[in-house]
PDB file of C-alpha atoms in Angstrom:
ATOM      1  CA  MET A   1    -103.265 121.311 168.746  1.00 49.00           C
ATOM      2  CA  SER A   2    -101.583 123.700 171.120  1.00 49.00           C
ATOM      3  CA  GLY A   3     -98.163 124.944 170.116  1.00 53.00           C
ATOM      4  CA  ALA A   4     -96.938 124.278 173.646  1.00 65.00           C
ATOM      5  CA  GLU A   5     -97.545 120.557 173.454  1.00 76.00           C
ATOM      6  CA  ALA A   6     -94.431 118.440 173.925  1.00 83.00           C
ATOM      7  CA  ARG A   7     -93.405 116.546 170.803  1.00 89.00           C
ATOM      8  CA  SER A   8     -91.357 113.426 170.684  1.00 93.00           C
ATOM      9  CA  GLU A   9     -89.901 111.012 168.160  1.00 96.00           C
ATOM     10  CA  ARG A  10     -91.505 107.608 167.823  1.00 97.00           C
ATOM     11  CA  SER A  11     -91.072 104.592 165.584  1.00 98.00           C
ATOM     12  CA  GLY A  12     -93.496 102.030 164.259  1.00 98.00           C
ATOM     13  CA  HIS A  13     -94.001  99.181 161.818  1.00 98.00           C
ATOM     14  CA  CYS A  14     -96.623  96.878 160.354  1.00 98.00           C
ATOM     15  CA  LEU A  15     -97.270  93.331 161.597  1.00 97.00           C
ATOM     16  CA  CYS A  16     -94.874  91.632 159.121  1.00 97.00           C
ATOM     17  CA  GLY A  17     -92.227  94.374 159.206  1.00 97.00           C
ATOM     18  CA  ALA A  18     -92.319  95.252 155.480  1.00 98.00           C
ATOM     19  CA  VAL A  19     -93.197  98.889 156.279  1.00 98.00           C
ATOM     20  CA  ARG A  20     -91.353 100.870 158.962  1.00 98.00           C
ATOM     21  CA  PHE A  21     -91.609 104.529 159.873  1.00 98.00           C
ATOM     22  CA  ARG A  22     -90.477 107.284 162.193  1.00 98.00           C
ATOM     23  CA  ILE A  23     -92.570 110.267 163.244  1.00 98.00           C
ATOM     24  CA  ARG A  24     -92.371 113.368 165.352  1.00 97.00           C
ATOM     25  CA  ALA A  25     -95.658 114.123 167.105  1.00 96.00           C
ATOM     26  CA  GLY A  26     -97.468 115.378 170.178  1.00 95.00           C
ATOM     27  CA  GLU A  27     -98.884 113.296 173.006  1.00 95.00           C
ATOM     28  CA  ARG A  28    -102.649 113.654 172.590  1.00 94.00           C
ATOM     29  CA  PHE A  29    -104.581 111.430 170.232  1.00 95.00           C
ATOM     30  CA  GLY A  30    -108.164 111.027 169.107  1.00 95.00           C
ATOM     31  CA  ALA A  31    -110.651 108.301 168.239  1.00 95.00           C
ATOM     32  CA  CYS A  32    -113.034 108.313 165.281  1.00 95.00           C
ATOM     33  CA  HIS A  33    -116.249 106.284 165.226  1.00 94.00           C
ATOM     34  CA  CYS A  34    -117.446 107.305 161.753  1.00 93.00           C
ATOM     35  CA  ASP A  35    -118.920 104.651 159.480  1.00 92.00           C
ATOM     36  CA  HIS A  36    -115.874 104.633 157.192  1.00 94.00           C
ATOM     37  CA  CYS A  37    -113.379 104.174 160.013  1.00 95.00           C
ATOM     38  CA  ARG A  38    -115.355 101.384 161.675  1.00 94.00           C
ATOM     39  CA  ARG A  39    -116.022  99.605 158.383  1.00 95.00           C
ATOM     40  CA  TRP A  40    -112.343  99.810 157.498  1.00 96.00           C
ATOM     41  CA  SER A  41    -110.735  98.791 160.769  1.00 94.00           C
ATOM     42  CA  GLY A  42    -113.560  96.827 162.355  1.00 92.00           C
ATOM     43  CA  SER A  43    -113.218  98.997 165.450  1.00 92.00           C
ATOM     44  CA  PRO A  44    -113.045 102.696 166.252  1.00 93.00           C
ATOM     45  CA  VAL A  45    -109.881 104.192 164.731  1.00 95.00           C
ATOM     46  CA  MET A  46    -107.422 105.677 167.218  1.00 96.00           C
ATOM     47  CA  ALA A  47    -104.710 107.784 165.661  1.00 97.00           C
ATOM     48  CA  LEU A  48    -102.062 110.395 166.269  1.00 96.00           C
ATOM     49  CA  THR A  49    -101.949 113.470 164.013  1.00 96.00           C
ATOM     50  CA  VAL A  50     -98.608 114.039 162.258  1.00 97.00           C
ATOM     51  CA  ALA A  51     -97.521 116.721 159.776  1.00 96.00           C
ATOM     52  CA  PRO A  52     -96.306 115.261 156.443  1.00 96.00           C
ATOM     53  CA  GLU A  53     -92.827 116.755 157.017  1.00 96.00           C
ATOM     54  CA  ASP A  54     -92.583 114.876 160.327  1.00 97.00           C
ATOM     55  CA  MET A  55     -93.001 111.440 158.690  1.00 97.00           C
ATOM     56  CA  ALA A  56     -90.244 109.173 157.332  1.00 98.00           C
ATOM     57  CA  ILE A  57     -91.228 105.828 155.793  1.00 98.00           C
ATOM     58  CA  GLU A  58     -89.073 102.833 154.886  1.00 98.00           C
ATOM     59  CA  GLY A  59     -90.594 100.241 152.553  1.00 98.00           C
ATOM     60  CA  ALA A  60     -93.242 102.636 151.217  1.00 97.00           C
ATOM     61  CA  GLU A  61     -93.449 100.470 148.086  1.00 98.00           C
ATOM     62  CA  ASN A  62     -95.213  97.875 150.261  1.00 98.00           C
ATOM     63  CA  LEU A  63     -98.017 100.294 151.093  1.00 98.00           C
ATOM     64  CA  ALA A  64    -101.393 100.116 149.358  1.00 98.00           C
ATOM     65  CA  TRP A  65    -103.724 103.134 149.371  1.00 98.00           C
ATOM     66  CA  TYR A  66    -107.475 103.496 149.023  1.00 98.00           C
ATOM     67  CA  ALA A  67    -109.242 106.845 148.568  1.00 96.00           C
ATOM     68  CA  SER A  68    -112.256 106.497 150.851  1.00 93.00           C
ATOM     69  CA  SER A  69    -113.393 110.058 150.113  1.00 91.00           C
ATOM     70  CA  GLU A  70    -112.320 113.060 148.027  1.00 90.00           C
ATOM     71  CA  ARG A  71    -110.344 114.301 151.004  1.00 91.00           C
ATOM     72  CA  GLY A  72    -108.728 111.254 152.445  1.00 94.00           C
ATOM     73  CA  GLU A  73    -106.821 108.073 151.688  1.00 97.00           C
ATOM     74  CA  ARG A  74    -106.199 105.037 153.875  1.00 97.00           C
ATOM     75  CA  GLY A  75    -102.927 103.124 153.761  1.00 98.00           C
ATOM     76  CA  TRP A  76    -102.033  99.574 154.791  1.00 98.00           C
ATOM     77  CA  CYS A  77     -99.327  96.971 154.256  1.00 98.00           C
ATOM     78  CA  ARG A  78    -100.213  94.933 151.193  1.00 97.00           C
ATOM     79  CA  THR A  79     -98.576  91.802 152.663  1.00 97.00           C
ATOM     80  CA  CYS A  80     -99.978  91.556 156.197  1.00 97.00           C
ATOM     81  CA  GLY A  81    -102.881  93.997 155.887  1.00 97.00           C
ATOM     82  CA  ALA A  82    -101.849  96.009 158.949  1.00 98.00           C
ATOM     83  CA  HIS A  83    -103.438  99.444 159.076  1.00 98.00           C
ATOM     84  CA  LEU A  84    -100.870 102.206 159.207  1.00 98.00           C
ATOM     85  CA  PHE A  85    -101.963 105.637 158.016  1.00 97.00           C
ATOM     86  CA  CYS A  86    -104.688 107.925 156.808  1.00 96.00           C
ATOM     87  CA  ARG A  87    -103.686 111.057 154.920  1.00 96.00           C
ATOM     88  CA  PHE A  88    -106.000 114.005 154.485  1.00 93.00           C
ATOM     89  CA  ARG A  89    -106.146 117.096 152.315  1.00 91.00           C
ATOM     90  CA  GLU A  90    -109.009 119.247 153.437  1.00 87.00           C
ATOM     91  CA  PRO A  91    -109.951 122.693 152.184  1.00 86.00           C
ATOM     92  CA  GLY A  92    -108.728 125.404 154.531  1.00 86.00           C
ATOM     93  CA  SER A  93    -106.361 123.270 156.566  1.00 87.00           C
ATOM     94  CA  ALA A  94    -102.816 122.004 156.176  1.00 92.00           C
ATOM     95  CA  PRO A  95    -102.347 118.453 154.839  1.00 94.00           C
ATOM     96  CA  ARG A  96    -102.081 115.979 157.680  1.00 95.00           C
ATOM     97  CA  TRP A  97    -101.443 112.313 158.314  1.00 97.00           C
ATOM     98  CA  GLU A  98    -103.061 110.223 160.988  1.00 97.00           C
ATOM     99  CA  VAL A  99    -100.879 107.378 162.259  1.00 98.00           C
ATOM    100  CA  MET A 100    -102.690 104.363 163.693  1.00 97.00           C
ATOM    101  CA  LEU A 101    -101.927 103.982 167.361  1.00 96.00           C
ATOM    102  CA  GLY A 102    -101.421 100.230 167.116  1.00 96.00           C
ATOM    103  CA  ALA A 103     -98.654 100.674 164.545  1.00 97.00           C
ATOM    104  CA  LEU A 104     -96.449 102.529 167.051  1.00 97.00           C
ATOM    105  CA  ASP A 105     -93.764 100.582 168.912  1.00 97.00           C
ATOM    106  CA  ASP A 106     -94.297 102.433 172.169  1.00 94.00           C
ATOM    107  CA  ILE A 107     -97.208 104.651 173.165  1.00 93.00           C
ATOM    108  CA  ALA A 108     -95.884 105.563 176.612  1.00 92.00           C
ATOM    109  CA  GLY A 109     -96.905 109.113 177.401  1.00 93.00           C
ATOM    110  CA  LEU A 110     -99.669 109.259 174.796  1.00 95.00           C
ATOM    111  CA  ARG A 111    -103.272 109.656 175.837  1.00 93.00           C
ATOM    112  CA  LEU A 112    -106.729 109.585 174.284  1.00 95.00           C
ATOM    113  CA  VAL A 113    -108.390 112.959 174.791  1.00 94.00           C
ATOM    114  CA  ARG A 114    -111.044 113.355 172.112  1.00 94.00           C
ATOM    115  CA  GLU A 115    -113.503 111.349 170.092  1.00 94.00           C
ATOM    116  CA  ILE A 116    -115.546 112.324 167.060  1.00 93.00           C
ATOM    117  CA  PHE A 117    -118.737 110.865 165.596  1.00 93.00           C
ATOM    118  CA  ALA A 118    -119.536 109.802 169.175  1.00 91.00           C
ATOM    119  CA  GLU A 119    -123.151 109.009 168.215  1.00 90.00           C
ATOM    120  CA  ARG A 120    -121.942 106.178 165.970  1.00 89.00           C
ATOM    121  CA  THR A 121    -120.877 103.971 168.871  1.00 87.00           C
ATOM    122  CA  LEU A 122    -124.575 103.086 169.073  1.00 74.00           C
ATOM    123  CA  GLY A 123    -124.098 103.334 172.843  1.00 76.00           C
ATOM    124  CA  VAL A 124    -122.621  99.848 173.033  1.00 84.00           C
ATOM    125  CA  TYR A 125    -119.062 100.799 173.962  1.00 89.00           C
ATOM    126  CA  ARG A 126    -117.486 103.854 175.536  1.00 90.00           C
ATOM    127  CA  PHE A 127    -114.004 105.158 176.244  1.00 92.00           C
ATOM    128  CA  GLU A 128    -113.209 106.435 179.721  1.00 91.00           C
ATOM    129  CA  GLY A 129    -111.921 109.832 180.718  1.00 87.00           C
ATOM    130  CA  LEU A 130    -112.123 111.864 177.502  1.00 91.00           C
ATOM    131  CA  GLU A 131    -111.891 115.643 177.517  1.00 91.00           C
ATOM    132  CA  GLN A 132    -114.115 115.967 174.464  1.00 91.00           C
ATOM    133  CA  ARG A 133    -116.918 113.944 172.891  1.00 92.00           C
ATOM    134  CA  LEU A 134    -118.179 115.374 169.635  1.00 93.00           C
ATOM    135  CA  THR A 135    -121.110 114.134 167.599  1.00 92.00           C
ATOM    136  CA  LEU A 136    -121.649 114.824 163.895  1.00 91.00           C
ATOM    137  CA  ALA A 137    -124.044 117.636 164.925  1.00 92.00           C
ATOM    138  CA  ASP A 138    -121.317 119.189 167.111  1.00 92.00           C
ATOM    139  CA  LEU A 139    -118.820 119.027 164.245  1.00 89.00           C
ATOM    140  CA  MET A 140    -121.294 120.682 161.852  1.00 88.00           C
ATOM    141  CA  ALA A 141    -122.030 123.427 164.377  1.00 90.00           C
ATOM    142  CA  ARG A 142    -118.291 124.104 164.752  1.00 86.00           C
ATOM    143  CA  MET A 143    -117.824 124.327 161.013  1.00 79.00           C
ATOM    144  CA  ARG A 144    -120.690 126.801 160.734  1.00 82.00           C
ATOM    145  CA  GLY A 145    -119.341 128.722 163.742  1.00 76.00           C
ATOM    146  CA  ALA A 146    -115.965 129.003 162.071  1.00 66.00           C
ATOM    147  CA  GLY A 147    -117.719 130.458 159.028  1.00 56.00           C
ATOM    148  CA  GLY A 148    -116.317 127.685 156.921  1.00 50.00           C
ATOM    149  CA  ALA A 149    -117.235 124.829 154.734  1.00 45.00           C
ATOM    150  CA  ARG A 150    -120.770 125.845 153.659  1.00 41.00           C
TER     151      ARG A 150
ATOM    152  CA  MET B   1    -128.566  81.890 166.117  1.00 92.00           C
ATOM    153  CA  LEU B   2    -128.449  85.097 164.054  1.00 95.00           C
ATOM    154  CA  THR B   3    -127.673  85.404 160.349  1.00 97.00           C
ATOM    155  CA  LYS B   4    -125.557  88.485 159.677  1.00 97.00           C
ATOM    156  CA  ARG B   5    -124.459  89.999 156.394  1.00 98.00           C
ATOM    157  CA  GLY B   6    -121.404  92.153 155.966  1.00 98.00           C
ATOM    158  CA  HIS B   7    -118.985  93.730 153.527  1.00 98.00           C
ATOM    159  CA  CYS B   8    -115.747  95.697 153.334  1.00 98.00           C
ATOM    160  CA  LEU B   9    -115.516  99.474 152.896  1.00 97.00           C
ATOM    161  CA  CYS B  10    -115.369  99.411 149.077  1.00 97.00           C
ATOM    162  CA  GLY B  11    -117.885  96.579 148.717  1.00 97.00           C
ATOM    163  CA  ALA B  12    -115.590  94.257 146.737  1.00 98.00           C
ATOM    164  CA  VAL B  13    -115.906  91.542 149.398  1.00 98.00           C
ATOM    165  CA  ALA B  14    -119.226  90.481 150.955  1.00 98.00           C
ATOM    166  CA  PHE B  15    -120.138  87.609 153.260  1.00 98.00           C
ATOM    167  CA  GLU B  16    -122.917  86.014 155.230  1.00 98.00           C
ATOM    168  CA  ALA B  17    -122.290  84.532 158.676  1.00 98.00           C
ATOM    169  CA  GLU B  18    -124.071  82.709 161.464  1.00 98.00           C
ATOM    170  CA  VAL B  19    -123.421  83.978 164.979  1.00 97.00           C
ATOM    171  CA  GLU B  20    -124.701  82.608 168.242  1.00 97.00           C
ATOM    172  CA  ASP B  21    -125.721  85.974 169.708  1.00 96.00           C
ATOM    173  CA  GLY B  22    -124.926  89.675 169.476  1.00 96.00           C
ATOM    174  CA  GLN B  23    -122.270  89.828 172.199  1.00 96.00           C
ATOM    175  CA  TYR B  24    -118.761  90.568 171.012  1.00 96.00           C
ATOM    176  CA  GLY B  25    -115.291  91.135 172.404  1.00 96.00           C
ATOM    177  CA  ALA B  26    -112.321  93.487 172.057  1.00 97.00           C
ATOM    178  CA  CYS B  27    -108.804  92.049 171.881  1.00 97.00           C
ATOM    179  CA  HIS B  28    -105.856  94.082 173.148  1.00 97.00           C
ATOM    180  CA  CYS B  29    -103.081  91.612 172.240  1.00 96.00           C
ATOM    181  CA  GLY B  30    -100.036  93.056 170.524  1.00 96.00           C
ATOM    182  CA  MET B  31    -100.719  91.391 167.170  1.00 97.00           C
ATOM    183  CA  CYS B  32    -104.348  92.550 166.995  1.00 97.00           C
ATOM    184  CA  ARG B  33    -103.358  96.096 167.890  1.00 97.00           C
ATOM    185  CA  ARG B  34    -100.519  96.079 165.340  1.00 97.00           C
ATOM    186  CA  TRP B  35    -102.835  94.728 162.644  1.00 97.00           C
ATOM    187  CA  ALA B  36    -106.038  96.664 163.312  1.00 96.00           C
ATOM    188  CA  GLY B  37    -104.433  99.876 164.511  1.00 95.00           C
ATOM    189  CA  GLY B  38    -106.022  99.522 167.932  1.00 94.00           C
ATOM    190  CA  PRO B  39    -108.027  97.000 169.945  1.00 96.00           C
ATOM    191  CA  PHE B  40    -109.701  94.573 167.543  1.00 96.00           C
ATOM    192  CA  PHE B  41    -113.487  94.411 167.985  1.00 96.00           C
ATOM    193  CA  ALA B  42    -114.675  91.064 166.666  1.00 97.00           C
ATOM    194  CA  LYS B  43    -117.309  88.336 166.861  1.00 97.00           C
ATOM    195  CA  GLU B  44    -116.731  84.598 166.552  1.00 97.00           C
ATOM    196  CA  THR B  45    -118.944  82.995 163.901  1.00 97.00           C
ATOM    197  CA  GLU B  46    -120.388  79.487 163.700  1.00 97.00           C
ATOM    198  CA  ALA B  47    -120.270  79.504 159.891  1.00 97.00           C
ATOM    199  CA  LEU B  48    -119.221  81.961 157.211  1.00 98.00           C
ATOM    200  CA  GLY B  49    -119.656  82.053 153.456  1.00 98.00           C
ATOM    201  CA  VAL B  50    -118.110  84.586 151.085  1.00 98.00           C
ATOM    202  CA  THR B  51    -120.870  85.871 148.786  1.00 98.00           C
ATOM    203  CA  ARG B  52    -118.760  88.241 146.677  1.00 98.00           C
ATOM    204  CA  GLY B  53    -115.108  88.903 145.877  1.00 98.00           C
ATOM    205  CA  ALA B  54    -113.354  85.780 147.177  1.00 98.00           C
ATOM    206  CA  ASP B  55    -110.511  86.631 144.762  1.00 98.00           C
ATOM    207  CA  LYS B  56    -110.052  90.016 146.491  1.00 98.00           C
ATOM    208  CA  ILE B  57    -109.297  88.503 149.896  1.00 98.00           C
ATOM    209  CA  VAL B  58    -105.663  88.535 151.043  1.00 98.00           C
ATOM    210  CA  SER B  59    -104.868  86.222 153.966  1.00 98.00           C
ATOM    211  CA  TYR B  60    -101.729  86.658 156.024  1.00 98.00           C
ATOM    212  CA  ARG B  61    -100.546  83.782 158.191  1.00 97.00           C
ATOM    213  CA  SER B  62     -99.773  85.627 161.424  1.00 95.00           C
ATOM    214  CA  SER B  63     -99.047  82.570 163.582  1.00 94.00           C
ATOM    215  CA  ASP B  64     -99.045  78.765 163.449  1.00 94.00           C
ATOM    216  CA  TRP B  65    -102.753  78.747 164.266  1.00 92.00           C
ATOM    217  CA  ALA B  66    -104.198  81.870 162.642  1.00 95.00           C
ATOM    218  CA  GLU B  67    -104.636  83.898 159.475  1.00 97.00           C
ATOM    219  CA  ARG B  68    -105.728  87.519 159.176  1.00 98.00           C
ATOM    220  CA  ALA B  69    -107.736  88.511 156.107  1.00 98.00           C
ATOM    221  CA  HIS B  70    -108.204  91.891 154.434  1.00 98.00           C
ATOM    222  CA  CYS B  71    -109.665  93.262 151.195  1.00 98.00           C
ATOM    223  CA  ALA B  72    -106.960  93.847 148.576  1.00 98.00           C
ATOM    224  CA  VAL B  73    -108.834  96.849 147.130  1.00 98.00           C
ATOM    225  CA  CYS B  74    -109.673  98.971 150.200  1.00 98.00           C
ATOM    226  CA  GLY B  75    -107.601  97.301 152.922  1.00 98.00           C
ATOM    227  CA  SER B  76    -110.541  96.697 155.274  1.00 98.00           C
ATOM    228  CA  ASN B  77    -109.864  94.162 157.982  1.00 97.00           C
ATOM    229  CA  LEU B  78    -112.263  91.269 157.469  1.00 98.00           C
ATOM    230  CA  TRP B  79    -111.523  88.527 159.953  1.00 98.00           C
ATOM    231  CA  TYR B  80    -109.128  86.578 162.112  1.00 97.00           C
ATOM    232  CA  TYR B  81    -109.302  82.909 161.072  1.00 97.00           C
ATOM    233  CA  LEU B  82    -108.516  80.267 163.662  1.00 95.00           C
ATOM    234  CA  VAL B  83    -107.032  77.477 161.541  1.00 95.00           C
ATOM    235  CA  PRO B  84    -107.448  74.453 163.901  1.00 93.00           C
ATOM    236  CA  LYS B  85    -111.107  75.318 164.565  1.00 93.00           C
ATOM    237  CA  GLN B  86    -111.759  76.571 161.016  1.00 96.00           C
ATOM    238  CA  GLN B  87    -113.523  79.513 162.621  1.00 96.00           C
ATOM    239  CA  HIS B  88    -113.818  83.085 161.328  1.00 98.00           C
ATOM    240  CA  ILE B  89    -113.748  85.773 164.016  1.00 98.00           C
ATOM    241  CA  VAL B  90    -115.162  88.723 162.104  1.00 98.00           C
ATOM    242  CA  ALA B  91    -114.412  92.441 162.452  1.00 97.00           C
ATOM    243  CA  ILE B  92    -117.484  94.118 163.971  1.00 97.00           C
ATOM    244  CA  GLY B  93    -117.267  97.094 161.628  1.00 96.00           C
ATOM    245  CA  ALA B  94    -117.779  94.770 158.651  1.00 97.00           C
ATOM    246  CA  PHE B  95    -121.314  93.812 159.747  1.00 97.00           C
ATOM    247  CA  ASP B  96    -124.095  95.716 157.988  1.00 96.00           C
ATOM    248  CA  ASP B  97    -126.495  95.756 160.930  1.00 94.00           C
ATOM    249  CA  GLN B  98    -124.964  96.151 164.378  1.00 92.00           C
ATOM    250  CA  SER B  99    -128.174  97.212 166.124  1.00 91.00           C
ATOM    251  CA  ASP B 100    -128.408  93.857 167.923  1.00 93.00           C
ATOM    252  CA  MET B 101    -124.703  93.712 168.832  1.00 95.00           C
ATOM    253  CA  VAL B 102    -123.024  94.877 172.022  1.00 95.00           C
ATOM    254  CA  LEU B 103    -119.476  94.924 173.420  1.00 96.00           C
ATOM    255  CA  ALA B 104    -119.435  92.470 176.325  1.00 96.00           C
ATOM    256  CA  ALA B 105    -115.811  91.471 176.946  1.00 97.00           C
ATOM    257  CA  GLU B 106    -112.187  92.552 176.689  1.00 97.00           C
ATOM    258  CA  ILE B 107    -109.462  89.945 176.311  1.00 97.00           C
ATOM    259  CA  TYR B 108    -105.689  90.226 176.768  1.00 97.00           C
ATOM    260  CA  ILE B 109    -106.540  93.124 179.078  1.00 97.00           C
ATOM    261  CA  ASP B 110    -103.059  92.774 180.613  1.00 97.00           C
ATOM    262  CA  HIS B 111    -101.603  93.698 177.189  1.00 96.00           C
ATOM    263  CA  LYS B 112    -103.605  96.929 176.853  1.00 96.00           C
ATOM    264  CA  PRO B 113    -101.286  99.929 176.967  1.00 94.00           C
ATOM    265  CA  GLY B 114    -102.107 102.928 179.132  1.00 92.00           C
ATOM    266  CA  GLY B 115    -103.491 106.009 177.423  1.00 93.00           C
ATOM    267  CA  TYR B 116    -106.998 104.706 176.716  1.00 95.00           C
ATOM    268  CA  ALA B 117    -109.543 102.451 178.375  1.00 95.00           C
ATOM    269  CA  LEU B 118    -112.989 101.122 177.587  1.00 95.00           C
ATOM    270  CA  ALA B 119    -115.628 101.971 180.172  1.00 93.00           C
ATOM    271  CA  GLY B 120    -118.425  99.884 181.595  1.00 91.00           C
ATOM    272  CA  ASN B 121    -119.086  96.572 183.216  1.00 92.00           C
ATOM    273  CA  LEU B 122    -117.296  94.321 180.724  1.00 95.00           C
ATOM    274  CA  LYS B 123    -115.988  90.807 181.286  1.00 96.00           C
ATOM    275  CA  ARG B 124    -112.210  91.267 181.442  1.00 97.00           C
ATOM    276  CA  MET B 125    -109.735  88.429 180.852  1.00 97.00           C
ATOM    277  CA  THR B 126    -105.946  88.347 180.967  1.00 97.00           C
ATOM    278  CA  GLU B 127    -103.838  86.339 178.523  1.00 96.00           C
ATOM    279  CA  ALA B 128    -103.466  83.533 181.102  1.00 95.00           C
ATOM    280  CA  GLU B 129    -107.231  83.412 181.640  1.00 95.00           C
ATOM    281  CA  VAL B 130    -107.900  83.269 177.899  1.00 93.00           C
ATOM    282  CA  ILE B 131    -105.409  80.458 177.405  1.00 90.00           C
ATOM    283  CA  ALA B 132    -106.797  78.524 180.381  1.00 90.00           C
ATOM    284  CA  ALA B 133    -110.296  78.888 178.903  1.00 87.00           C
ATOM    285  CA  VAL B 134    -109.418  77.700 175.381  1.00 79.00           C
ATOM    286  CA  VAL B 135    -106.840  75.021 176.152  1.00 73.00           C
ATOM    287  CA  PRO B 136    -108.572  72.080 177.832  1.00 67.00           C
ATOM    288  CA  GLY B 137    -106.944  71.047 181.053  1.00 61.00           C
ATOM    289  CA  GLY B 138    -104.458  73.805 181.447  1.00 49.00           C
ATOM    290  CA  THR B 139    -102.353  76.658 180.272  1.00 45.00           C
ATOM    291  CA  GLY B 140    -100.159  74.641 177.853  1.00 45.00           C
TER     292      GLY B 140
END
C-alpha cells in the first residue's frame, strides 16, 4: 500500500439492496485462494482493502457476521446472501476491511495486482497479468523476514 | 458420473451430488458477481441431496427462474438453483475434493469488467451465446 496511490470514493450494495455502503480506497486489489475464502464464496475472493474509518454502511442491521478465525469475520446480507465484507484484526497491523469486488457499483480504474495462497488454485485456473503471486510458503518467509509472528 | 460430497465453511450444511464430469464454469454476469463477490465458479449437478442442515439453508429468489442459496450460520454460498429445470448449480468451493475438477469455461464473458482476467484456453461464451444455447430455437 503505497502512500502515493490515488484514492477514490466508490459505492456498492448487496444483490437485494438491503445493505448499501460507500468507501474511500485505492485502485489495486488482491485475490485470495485460501481454503476458507474458496469454501465461503465458492470461488477465489477478490477484494479491495479499506480502512475502517473510510467505510460508511447503510442498513448494517441486515448484515450477518461469521468469525471464520480468531482474526477475521466475514459479512453478508442475511436476506439475499450476497457477500460484502471481511474485517480483520491482526496483531501488529491496523484493523482493516476487505470489500468484495462484486459488491461495488463500478470498478473502473481498479486492477488485480496480487494473489495469495496461489498454490491452492490446484493449477486449474489462473489470473492473467499479476505483479505478485505468493504461496503460503512465501507468506511464511515474509513473516519470518519481518521478524514477526513467531 | 461422479458422486461428490460438499459442505459450507462452518459445516452446518452438507450435501451429496451427482455430476457428469469434473469440468466447471465461471459466470461473470452482474448478479453472480454481486452475490458471490466476484465471478461465480460453479458446476451443474444431475442430482443433489442435502445430508445435513436443511433448516440452515436460506434461499433468495433472485429472478423468475432462479434461487440462490446460502448457509444462515456462516454465509457460504451453496448453489444457484434453476427452478424450471430443478437443477442445483453448486459453488465449486463447497466441494470437499476438487482434485478431479478443472475450470473449462467462462460465461457472460461480455459482462466481465476490466481489471482482472482468467488465463488459459477456456471456452468463452457471451450472454447471447449462452441464451442461444439454452433456449431451444432461438434467443427468446
